[in-house]
Amino acid sequence: MNTHFKPTRLSSRLSAVRPSPTIAITRLANELRRQGRDIVGLSQGEPDFDTPSHVKEAAKAAIDAGATKYTDVDGTPELKRAIVGKFRNENGLSYDVSQISVGTGGKQVLYNALCATLDAGDEVIIPAPYWVSYPDMVLLAGGQPVIVPCGEADGFKLSAPLLRAAITPRTKWLVLNSPSNPTGAGYSVADLRAIADVLLDHPHVMVLTDDMYEHIRYDGWQFATIAAVEPRLFDRVLTCNGVSKAYAMTGWRIGYAGGPADLIAAMATIQSQSTTNPSSVSQAAAVAALTGPLDFLAERNEVFRERRDLCLAAFNGVDGLSCRTPDGAFYLFPSCRGMIGRKRQDGRIIESDVDFATFLLEEANVAVVPGSAFGLAPFFRISFATATERLRVACERIAKASSRLS
Ligand code: PLP
């Protein structure tokens, strides 16, 4: 019996959507590993640190105390109160518990918000390079992504003139992600001030900020979020965040947002008809994370910084590669423009960043993600949230393989 889906059975909505390209390269790397190759995977955006022990203990205690049942759909009162406290203490934002939504990872919260607000033809401005999921989430929710390329010369950041030019009467959302995945570029207060000034002229545009990497930052760079920078925008900003990256809790699947109560209620309706509450045990763990000590972060950020600097020095030392210094997150987004046109030993020409990433996988045994997956070429992204020794091996292999290109 043929058990494959025929394409005609799939929805037309799906035809516009790509599977996540970061997952595709991870799959290919895994396939090569199964064949016995020693691949260094730099494609996955996941800290290699463990969840802090006080968070794990809180989860165990929650299980023993019987916190194993359904909870309120968009978060327990305890977790919502912890999130209110986090926004107040860390960001200077005053949300009420009715303005807080908790979902199964930051991803679900963002997706809920888009599903709750987009009608056919509604536009969402997405600065590129972007986190891979934004455009496809917009398409799945029935909207239209409007990609605004923000080049290296602009520090990979959206400027006020670029934003002004992209806004139309159909613009519903602007997506802002700082520090950014994939570039690590962080928006300063001045950057956000300039963007806010444009938005004040366009009251129909809402802002979806993705602050997932807030706590991972370097060299004294100060995190800022737009609802705090311009309080007059507070009522049209959804401030999204989560515990996945800062607390090394990717598998626990807890993300959250603060925003206008009517939007938050609509997001809960969607969640109530899809996944219901996020895991009760994970929510208890997130309370411990958000109300517990943060001192482990400084130590971890220092390790990330050392790894960042190791990779920066290595890449900037390779003829044909160049890389900006990121303010935060744990990614580098080097340019491989200088590699375009070079020839592999097997005679194949590197014509794009996809070719370069394929070359690195095949010839250097290092898995990276081509920049085009993030909407800007020719670049590639590496995650340096990987053991320092493995990073060192990867850098050496990349330098050696690159020197064989002619
Ligand atoms: N936003 C950004 C920019 C991310 O990089 C990620 C994860 O890679 C997410 C959101 C999703 O986070 P979560 O794992 O909590 O769904």
GROMACS .gro file of C-alpha atoms and ligand atoms in nm:
model
  422
    1MET     CA    1   0.000   0.000   0.000
    2ASN     CA    2   0.131   0.346  -0.085
    3THR     CA    3   0.124   0.540   0.238
    4HIS     CA    4   0.278   0.861   0.101
    5PHE     CA    5   0.064   1.174   0.100
    6LYS     CA    6  -0.025   1.285  -0.247
    7PRO     CA    7   0.058   1.656  -0.288
    8THR     CA    8  -0.308   1.726  -0.364
    9ARG     CA    9  -0.396   1.626  -0.010
   10LEU     CA   10  -0.188   1.909   0.139
   11SER     CA   11  -0.325   2.256   0.191
   12SER     CA   12  -0.244   2.538  -0.050
   13ARG     CA   13  -0.118   2.735   0.252
   14LEU     CA   14   0.163   2.487   0.290
   15SER     CA   15   0.287   2.524  -0.067
   16ALA     CA   16   0.440   2.864   0.014
   17VAL     CA   17   0.627   2.737   0.320
   18ARG     CA   18   0.971   2.580   0.335
   19PRO     CA   19   1.080   2.336   0.601
   20SER     CA   20   1.331   2.506   0.832
   21PRO     CA   21   1.666   2.520   0.642
   22THR     CA   22   1.859   2.488   0.966
   23ILE     CA   23   1.687   2.155   1.024
   24ALA     CA   24   1.772   2.048   0.666
   25ILE     CA   25   2.147   2.103   0.711
   26THR     CA   26   2.141   1.930   1.051
   27ARG     CA   27   1.976   1.631   0.884
   28LEU     CA   28   2.241   1.620   0.610
   29ALA     CA   29   2.518   1.645   0.870
   30ASN     CA   30   2.357   1.360   1.066
   31GLU     CA   31   2.344   1.149   0.751
   32LEU     CA   32   2.719   1.205   0.695
   33ARG     CA   33   2.780   1.115   1.061
   34ARG     CA   34   2.590   0.790   1.014
   35GLN     CA   35   2.831   0.719   0.729
   36GLY     CA   36   3.113   0.748   0.982
   37ARG     CA   37   3.228   1.107   0.915
   38ASP     CA   38   3.335   1.322   1.211
   39ILE     CA   39   3.122   1.632   1.147
   40VAL     CA   40   3.146   1.938   1.372
   41GLY     CA   41   2.792   2.076   1.385
   42LEU     CA   42   2.782   2.454   1.409
   43SER     CA   43   2.432   2.487   1.270
   44GLN     CA   44   2.214   2.441   1.575
   45GLY     CA   45   2.117   2.739   1.793
   46GLU     CA   46   2.130   2.569   2.128
   47PRO     CA   47   2.353   2.640   2.430
   48ASP     CA   48   2.570   2.341   2.520
   49PHE     CA   49   2.536   2.434   2.889
   50ASP     CA   50   2.300   2.244   3.115
   51THR     CA   51   1.982   2.386   3.270
   52PRO     CA   52   2.081   2.536   3.609
   53SER     CA   53   2.037   2.284   3.891
   54HIS     CA   54   1.796   2.500   4.096
   55VAL     CA   55   1.563   2.499   3.794
   56LYS     CA   56   1.583   2.121   3.761
   57GLU     CA   57   1.517   2.081   4.132
   58ALA     CA   58   1.206   2.299   4.107
   59ALA     CA   59   1.075   2.077   3.828
   60LYS     CA   60   1.132   1.763   4.032
   61ALA     CA   61   0.957   1.919   4.331
   62ALA     CA   62   0.665   2.020   4.107
   63ILE     CA   63   0.623   1.661   3.989
   64ASP     CA   64   0.630   1.533   4.347
   65ALA     CA   65   0.378   1.798   4.453
   66GLY     CA   66   0.137   1.678   4.185
   67ALA     CA   67   0.173   1.968   3.940
   68THR     CA   68   0.103   1.719   3.663
   69LYS     CA   69  -0.240   1.832   3.544
   70TYR     CA   70  -0.377   2.086   3.296
   71THR     CA   71  -0.307   2.445   3.395
   72ASP     CA   72  -0.466   2.769   3.278
   73VAL     CA   73  -0.425   2.770   2.900
   74ASP     CA   74  -0.174   3.054   2.869
   75GLY     CA   75   0.017   3.002   3.192
   76THR     CA   76  -0.017   2.945   3.564
   77PRO     CA   77  -0.080   3.251   3.783
   78GLU     CA   78   0.258   3.187   3.951
   79LEU     CA   79   0.445   3.195   3.622
   80LYS     CA   80   0.256   3.500   3.498
   81ARG     CA   81   0.343   3.682   3.819
   82ALA     CA   82   0.708   3.583   3.776
   83ILE     CA   83   0.702   3.719   3.420
   84VAL     CA   84   0.539   4.044   3.534
   85GLY     CA   85   0.825   4.074   3.784
   86LYS     CA   86   1.087   4.001   3.520
   87PHE     CA   87   0.951   4.266   3.283
   88ARG     CA   88   0.931   4.520   3.565
   89ASN     CA   89   1.273   4.454   3.716
   90GLU     CA   90   1.479   4.389   3.404
   91ASN     CA   91   1.305   4.598   3.140
   92GLY     CA   92   1.116   4.871   3.326
   93LEU     CA   93   0.789   4.750   3.167
   94SER     CA   94   0.467   4.745   3.373
   95TYR     CA   95   0.245   4.464   3.257
   96ASP     CA   96  -0.056   4.327   3.442
   97VAL     CA   97  -0.105   3.946   3.456
   98SER     CA   98  -0.388   3.988   3.203
   99GLN     CA   99  -0.124   4.116   2.961
  100ILE     CA  100   0.096   3.805   2.982
  101SER     CA  101   0.084   3.497   2.761
  102VAL     CA  102   0.288   3.179   2.809
  103GLY     CA  103   0.330   2.924   2.532
  104THR     CA  104   0.522   2.614   2.433
  105GLY     CA  105   0.844   2.797   2.347
  106GLY     CA  106   0.890   3.144   2.214
  107LYS     CA  107   0.803   2.999   1.876
  108GLN     CA  108   0.444   2.922   1.971
  109VAL     CA  109   0.394   3.265   2.127
  110LEU     CA  110   0.510   3.438   1.808
  111TYR     CA  111   0.299   3.210   1.592
  112ASN     CA  112  -0.010   3.263   1.808
  113ALA     CA  113   0.033   3.640   1.778
  114LEU     CA  114   0.056   3.624   1.399
  115CYS     CA  115  -0.240   3.385   1.369
  116ALA     CA  116  -0.444   3.608   1.596
  117THR     CA  117  -0.389   3.922   1.390
  118LEU     CA  118  -0.318   3.853   1.022
  119ASP     CA  119  -0.575   3.859   0.745
  120ALA     CA  120  -0.498   3.781   0.383
  121GLY     CA  121  -0.279   4.056   0.239
  122ASP     CA  122  -0.168   4.195   0.574
  123GLU     CA  123   0.200   4.276   0.562
  124VAL     CA  124   0.470   4.201   0.816
  125ILE     CA  125   0.799   4.387   0.785
  126ILE     CA  126   1.091   4.155   0.853
  127PRO     CA  127   1.444   4.301   0.847
  128ALA     CA  128   1.690   4.061   0.680
  129PRO     CA  129   1.893   3.875   0.780
  130TYR     CA  130   1.614   3.729   0.993
  131TRP     CA  131   1.551   3.428   1.211
  132VAL     CA  132   1.446   3.162   0.962
  133SER     CA  133   1.098   3.106   1.101
  134TYR     CA  134   0.951   3.458   1.073
  135PRO     CA  135   0.862   3.464   0.701
  136ASP     CA  136   0.718   3.113   0.703
  137MET     CA  137   0.517   3.177   1.017
  138VAL     CA  138   0.370   3.485   0.850
  139LEU     CA  139   0.283   3.282   0.539
  140LEU     CA  140   0.125   3.004   0.745
  141ALA     CA  141  -0.081   3.265   0.928
  142GLY     CA  142  -0.206   3.397   0.593
  143GLY     CA  143  -0.003   3.720   0.583
  144GLN     CA  144   0.259   3.861   0.351
  145PRO     CA  145   0.622   3.891   0.462
  146VAL     CA  146   0.789   4.214   0.348
  147ILE     CA  147   1.161   4.147   0.362
  148VAL     CA  148   1.383   4.452   0.410
  149PRO     CA  149   1.750   4.372   0.344
  150CYS     CA  150   1.974   4.534   0.607
  151GLY     CA  151   2.329   4.496   0.485
  152GLU     CA  152   2.659   4.468   0.662
  153ALA     CA  153   2.723   4.841   0.610
  154ASP     CA  154   2.414   4.913   0.827
  155GLY     CA  155   2.543   4.671   1.090
  156PHE     CA  156   2.268   4.430   0.974
  157LYS     CA  157   2.015   4.659   1.143
  158LEU     CA  158   1.698   4.827   1.024
  159SER     CA  159   1.742   5.203   0.987
  160ALA     CA  160   1.466   5.463   1.009
  161PRO     CA  161   1.470   5.541   0.632
  162LEU     CA  162   1.450   5.172   0.540
  163LEU     CA  163   1.156   5.127   0.776
  164ARG     CA  164   0.977   5.436   0.650
  165ALA     CA  165   1.010   5.313   0.291
  166ALA     CA  166   0.872   4.969   0.377
  167ILE     CA  167   0.554   5.079   0.558
  168THR     CA  168   0.230   5.066   0.357
  169PRO     CA  169  -0.136   5.098   0.460
  170ARG     CA  170  -0.139   4.714   0.482
  171THR     CA  171   0.151   4.691   0.728
  172LYS     CA  172   0.035   4.516   1.042
  173TRP     CA  173   0.357   4.429   1.221
  174LEU     CA  174   0.723   4.516   1.232
  175VAL     CA  175   0.938   4.233   1.367
  176LEU     CA  176   1.243   4.340   1.569
  177ASN     CA  177   1.492   4.085   1.699
  178SER     CA  178   1.777   4.209   1.917
  179PRO     CA  179   2.035   4.074   1.973
  180SER     CA  180   1.976   3.907   1.642
  181ASN     CA  181   1.979   3.553   1.527
  182PRO     CA  182   2.173   3.516   1.291
  183THR     CA  183   2.403   3.821   1.319
  184GLY     CA  184   2.427   3.897   1.691
  185ALA     CA  185   2.367   4.264   1.604
  186GLY     CA  186   2.207   4.454   1.892
  187TYR     CA  187   1.988   4.763   1.865
  188SER     CA  188   2.101   5.046   2.093
  189VAL     CA  189   1.859   5.286   2.261
  190ALA     CA  190   1.945   5.537   1.987
  191ASP     CA  191   1.868   5.281   1.714
  192LEU     CA  192   1.532   5.203   1.874
  193ARG     CA  193   1.460   5.574   1.929
  194ALA     CA  194   1.496   5.636   1.554
  195ILE     CA  195   1.268   5.342   1.472
  196ALA     CA  196   1.014   5.456   1.733
  197ASP     CA  197   1.001   5.803   1.578
  198VAL     CA  198   0.897   5.649   1.245
  199LEU     CA  199   0.639   5.428   1.416
  200LEU     CA  200   0.484   5.724   1.597
  201ASP     CA  201   0.397   5.860   1.251
  202HIS     CA  202   0.225   5.531   1.159
  203PRO     CA  203  -0.019   5.436   1.434
  204HIS     CA  204  -0.154   5.132   1.246
  205VAL     CA  205   0.179   4.943   1.274
  206MET     CA  206   0.233   4.710   1.569
  207VAL     CA  207   0.572   4.584   1.683
  208LEU     CA  208   0.665   4.230   1.763
  209THR     CA  209   0.994   4.232   1.951
  210ASP     CA  210   1.179   3.905   1.989
  211ASP     CA  211   1.410   3.950   2.288
  212MET     CA  212   1.505   3.584   2.317
  213TYR     CA  213   1.880   3.659   2.341
  214GLU     CA  214   1.847   3.951   2.585
  215HIS     CA  215   2.080   3.801   2.844
  216ILE     CA  216   2.355   3.683   2.612
  217ARG     CA  217   2.565   3.991   2.542
  218TYR     CA  218   2.925   4.110   2.527
  219ASP     CA  219   3.164   4.400   2.572
  220GLY     CA  220   2.925   4.598   2.790
  221TRP     CA  221   2.659   4.622   2.522
  222GLN     CA  222   2.332   4.732   2.687
  223PHE     CA  223   2.009   4.557   2.596
  224ALA     CA  224   1.702   4.775   2.528
  225THR     CA  225   1.349   4.694   2.418
  226ILE     CA  226   1.128   4.931   2.224
  227ALA     CA  227   0.823   4.944   2.455
  228ALA     CA  228   1.052   5.079   2.727
  229VAL     CA  229   1.241   5.315   2.497
  230GLU     CA  230   0.916   5.477   2.377
  231PRO     CA  231   0.629   5.436   2.626
  232ARG     CA  232   0.386   5.587   2.373
  233LEU     CA  233   0.428   5.262   2.176
  234PHE     CA  234   0.359   5.040   2.478
  235ASP     CA  235  -0.002   4.961   2.370
  236ARG     CA  236   0.103   4.835   2.030
  237VAL     CA  237   0.408   4.630   2.118
  238LEU     CA  238   0.415   4.259   2.189
  239THR     CA  239   0.734   4.200   2.387
  240CYS     CA  240   0.833   3.834   2.334
  241ASN     CA  241   1.093   3.646   2.530
  242GLY     CA  242   1.155   3.302   2.675
  243VAL     CA  243   1.373   3.086   2.892
  244SER     CA  244   1.520   2.870   2.612
  245LYS     CA  245   1.848   3.048   2.548
  246ALA     CA  246   1.943   3.239   2.864
  247TYR     CA  247   1.866   2.949   3.097
  248ALA     CA  248   1.972   2.670   2.858
  249MET     CA  249   1.616   2.536   2.862
  250THR     CA  250   1.549   2.469   2.493
  251GLY     CA  251   1.389   2.132   2.562
  252TRP     CA  252   1.153   2.261   2.831
  253ARG     CA  253   0.956   2.464   2.576
  254ILE     CA  254   0.854   2.780   2.759
  255GLY     CA  255   0.822   3.118   2.592
  256TYR     CA  256   0.620   3.421   2.693
  257ALA     CA  257   0.507   3.766   2.591
  258GLY     CA  258   0.367   4.086   2.736
  259GLY     CA  259   0.126   4.294   2.533
  260PRO     CA  260  -0.221   4.446   2.496
  261ALA     CA  261  -0.482   4.243   2.690
  262ASP     CA  262  -0.712   4.196   2.389
  263LEU     CA  263  -0.430   4.049   2.182
  264ILE     CA  264  -0.319   3.830   2.473
  265ALA     CA  265  -0.678   3.699   2.508
  266ALA     CA  266  -0.695   3.622   2.135
  267MET     CA  267  -0.365   3.434   2.155
  268ALA     CA  268  -0.508   3.227   2.443
  269THR     CA  269  -0.811   3.138   2.231
  270ILE     CA  270  -0.586   3.005   1.957
  271GLN     CA  271  -0.373   2.813   2.202
  272SER     CA  272  -0.683   2.669   2.372
  273GLN     CA  273  -0.786   2.513   2.040
  274SER     CA  274  -0.443   2.379   1.948
  275THR     CA  275  -0.206   2.275   2.225
  276THR     CA  276  -0.374   2.398   2.549
  277ASN     CA  277  -0.126   2.481   2.825
  278PRO     CA  278   0.251   2.444   2.802
  279SER     CA  279   0.386   2.159   3.017
  280SER     CA  280   0.289   2.210   3.382
  281VAL     CA  281   0.630   2.088   3.499
  282SER     CA  282   0.816   2.320   3.262
  283GLN     CA  283   0.610   2.613   3.386
  284ALA     CA  284   0.716   2.539   3.744
  285ALA     CA  285   1.077   2.522   3.624
  286ALA     CA  286   1.037   2.858   3.447
  287VAL     CA  287   0.912   3.018   3.771
  288ALA     CA  288   1.235   2.905   3.937
  289ALA     CA  289   1.440   3.035   3.644
  290LEU     CA  290   1.276   3.378   3.636
  291THR     CA  291   1.274   3.433   4.013
  292GLY     CA  292   1.610   3.269   4.086
  293PRO     CA  293   1.970   3.387   4.073
  294LEU     CA  294   2.121   3.515   3.748
  295ASP     CA  295   2.484   3.499   3.852
  296PHE     CA  296   2.553   3.190   3.637
  297LEU     CA  297   2.489   3.408   3.332
  298ALA     CA  298   2.803   3.620   3.373
  299GLU     CA  299   3.016   3.305   3.385
  300ARG     CA  300   2.848   3.154   3.080
  301ASN     CA  301   2.865   3.480   2.886
  302GLU     CA  302   3.237   3.491   2.953
  303VAL     CA  303   3.274   3.142   2.802
  304PHE     CA  304   3.061   3.249   2.504
  305ARG     CA  305   3.276   3.562   2.463
  306GLU     CA  306   3.598   3.359   2.457
  307ARG     CA  307   3.448   3.130   2.194
  308ARG     CA  308   3.322   3.427   1.994
  309ASP     CA  309   3.669   3.582   1.994
  310LEU     CA  310   3.834   3.251   1.903
  311CYS     CA  311   3.608   3.213   1.597
  312LEU     CA  312   3.627   3.582   1.501
  313ALA     CA  313   4.006   3.572   1.497
  314ALA     CA  314   4.005   3.249   1.298
  315PHE     CA  315   3.756   3.364   1.034
  316ASN     CA  316   3.903   3.710   0.994
  317GLY     CA  317   4.236   3.537   0.936
  318VAL     CA  318   4.108   3.337   0.638
  319ASP     CA  319   4.155   3.499   0.299
  320GLY     CA  320   3.806   3.536   0.150
  321LEU     CA  321   3.615   3.555   0.480
  322SER     CA  322   3.536   3.854   0.702
  323CYS     CA  323   3.317   3.886   1.006
  324ARG     CA  324   3.165   4.166   1.216
  325THR     CA  325   3.182   4.143   1.593
  326PRO     CA  326   2.841   4.056   1.739
  327ASP     CA  327   2.699   4.242   2.042
  328GLY     CA  328   2.507   3.943   2.172
  329ALA     CA  329   2.355   3.598   2.108
  330PHE     CA  330   2.587   3.311   2.016
  331TYR     CA  331   2.618   3.337   1.640
  332LEU     CA  332   2.868   3.470   1.390
  333PHE     CA  333   2.754   3.572   1.043
  334PRO     CA  334   3.072   3.591   0.834
  335SER     CA  335   3.072   3.715   0.477
  336CYS     CA  336   3.199   3.463   0.221
  337ARG     CA  337   3.184   3.711  -0.066
  338GLY     CA  338   3.557   3.664  -0.120
  339MET     CA  339   3.505   3.291  -0.178
  340ILE     CA  340   3.261   3.336  -0.465
  341GLY     CA  341   3.422   3.234  -0.795
  342ARG     CA  342   3.691   3.020  -0.634
  343LYS     CA  343   3.742   2.663  -0.751
  344ARG     CA  344   3.730   2.343  -0.545
  345GLN     CA  345   3.988   2.074  -0.604
  346ASP     CA  346   3.723   1.866  -0.779
  347GLY     CA  347   3.677   2.155  -1.025
  348ARG     CA  348   3.342   2.276  -0.891
  349ILE     CA  349   3.309   2.655  -0.866
  350ILE     CA  350   3.173   2.819  -0.550
  351GLU     CA  351   2.893   3.032  -0.689
  352SER     CA  352   2.691   3.109  -0.377
  353ASP     CA  353   2.688   3.083  -0.001
  354VAL     CA  354   2.493   2.758  -0.038
  355ASP     CA  355   2.786   2.622  -0.243
  356PHE     CA  356   3.028   2.744   0.024
  357ALA     CA  357   2.830   2.580   0.306
  358THR     CA  358   2.812   2.257   0.103
  359PHE     CA  359   3.188   2.278   0.047
  360LEU     CA  360   3.248   2.322   0.422
  361LEU     CA  361   3.031   2.022   0.499
  362GLU     CA  362   3.189   1.801   0.234
  363GLU     CA  363   3.553   1.915   0.253
  364ALA     CA  364   3.596   2.052   0.606
  365ASN     CA  365   3.342   1.828   0.780
  366VAL     CA  366   3.185   2.136   0.940
  367ALA     CA  367   2.811   2.206   0.926
  368VAL     CA  368   2.713   2.573   0.890
  369VAL     CA  369   2.397   2.740   0.755
  370PRO     CA  370   2.413   2.951   0.437
  371GLY     CA  371   2.312   3.315   0.482
  372SER     CA  372   2.048   3.288   0.212
  373ALA     CA  373   1.844   3.079   0.459
  374PHE     CA  374   1.827   3.398   0.666
  375GLY     CA  375   1.747   3.619   0.368
  376LEU     CA  376   2.093   3.769   0.305
  377ALA     CA  377   2.372   3.635   0.084
  378PRO     CA  378   2.661   3.563   0.056
  379PHE     CA  379   2.712   3.489   0.423
  380PHE     CA  380   2.694   3.189   0.652
  381ARG     CA  381   2.598   3.146   1.013
  382ILE     CA  382   2.779   2.950   1.276
  383SER     CA  383   2.661   2.895   1.631
  384PHE     CA  384   2.946   2.914   1.881
  385ALA     CA  385   2.736   2.755   2.155
  386THR     CA  386   2.953   2.448   2.113
  387ALA     CA  387   3.241   2.308   2.320
  388THR     CA  388   3.549   2.527   2.277
  389GLU     CA  389   3.767   2.235   2.164
  390ARG     CA  390   3.522   2.145   1.888
  391LEU     CA  391   3.513   2.510   1.779
  392ARG     CA  392   3.890   2.512   1.759
  393VAL     CA  393   3.883   2.199   1.542
  394ALA     CA  394   3.613   2.355   1.319
  395CYS     CA  395   3.809   2.678   1.273
  396GLU     CA  396   4.125   2.487   1.181
  397ARG     CA  397   3.938   2.270   0.934
  398ILE     CA  398   3.766   2.570   0.773
  399ALA     CA  399   4.098   2.754   0.735
  400LYS     CA  400   4.269   2.446   0.590
  401ALA     CA  401   3.989   2.357   0.347
  402SER     CA  402   3.957   2.721   0.235
  403SER     CA  403   4.330   2.737   0.159
  404ARG     CA  404   4.277   2.455  -0.093
  405LEU     CA  405   4.038   2.671  -0.298
  406SER     CA  406   4.194   2.837  -0.599
  407PLP     N1  407   1.339   3.366   1.838
  407PLP     C1  408   1.465   3.352   1.797
  407PLP     C2  409   1.536   3.470   1.740
  407PLP     C3  410   1.528   3.228   1.804
  407PLP     O1  411   1.654   3.214   1.762
  407PLP     C4  412   1.457   3.118   1.857
  407PLP     C5  413   1.516   2.983   1.862
  407PLP     O2  414   1.609   2.950   1.793
  407PLP     C6  415   1.326   3.138   1.899
  407PLP     C7  416   1.270   3.264   1.889
  407PLP     C8  417   1.242   3.025   1.952
  407PLP     O3  418   1.269   2.993   2.081
  407PLP     P1  419   1.199   2.868   2.150
  407PLP     O4  420   1.296   2.757   2.146
  407PLP     O5  421   1.169   2.916   2.290
  407PLP     O6  422   1.073   2.836   2.076
   0.00000   0.00000   0.00000
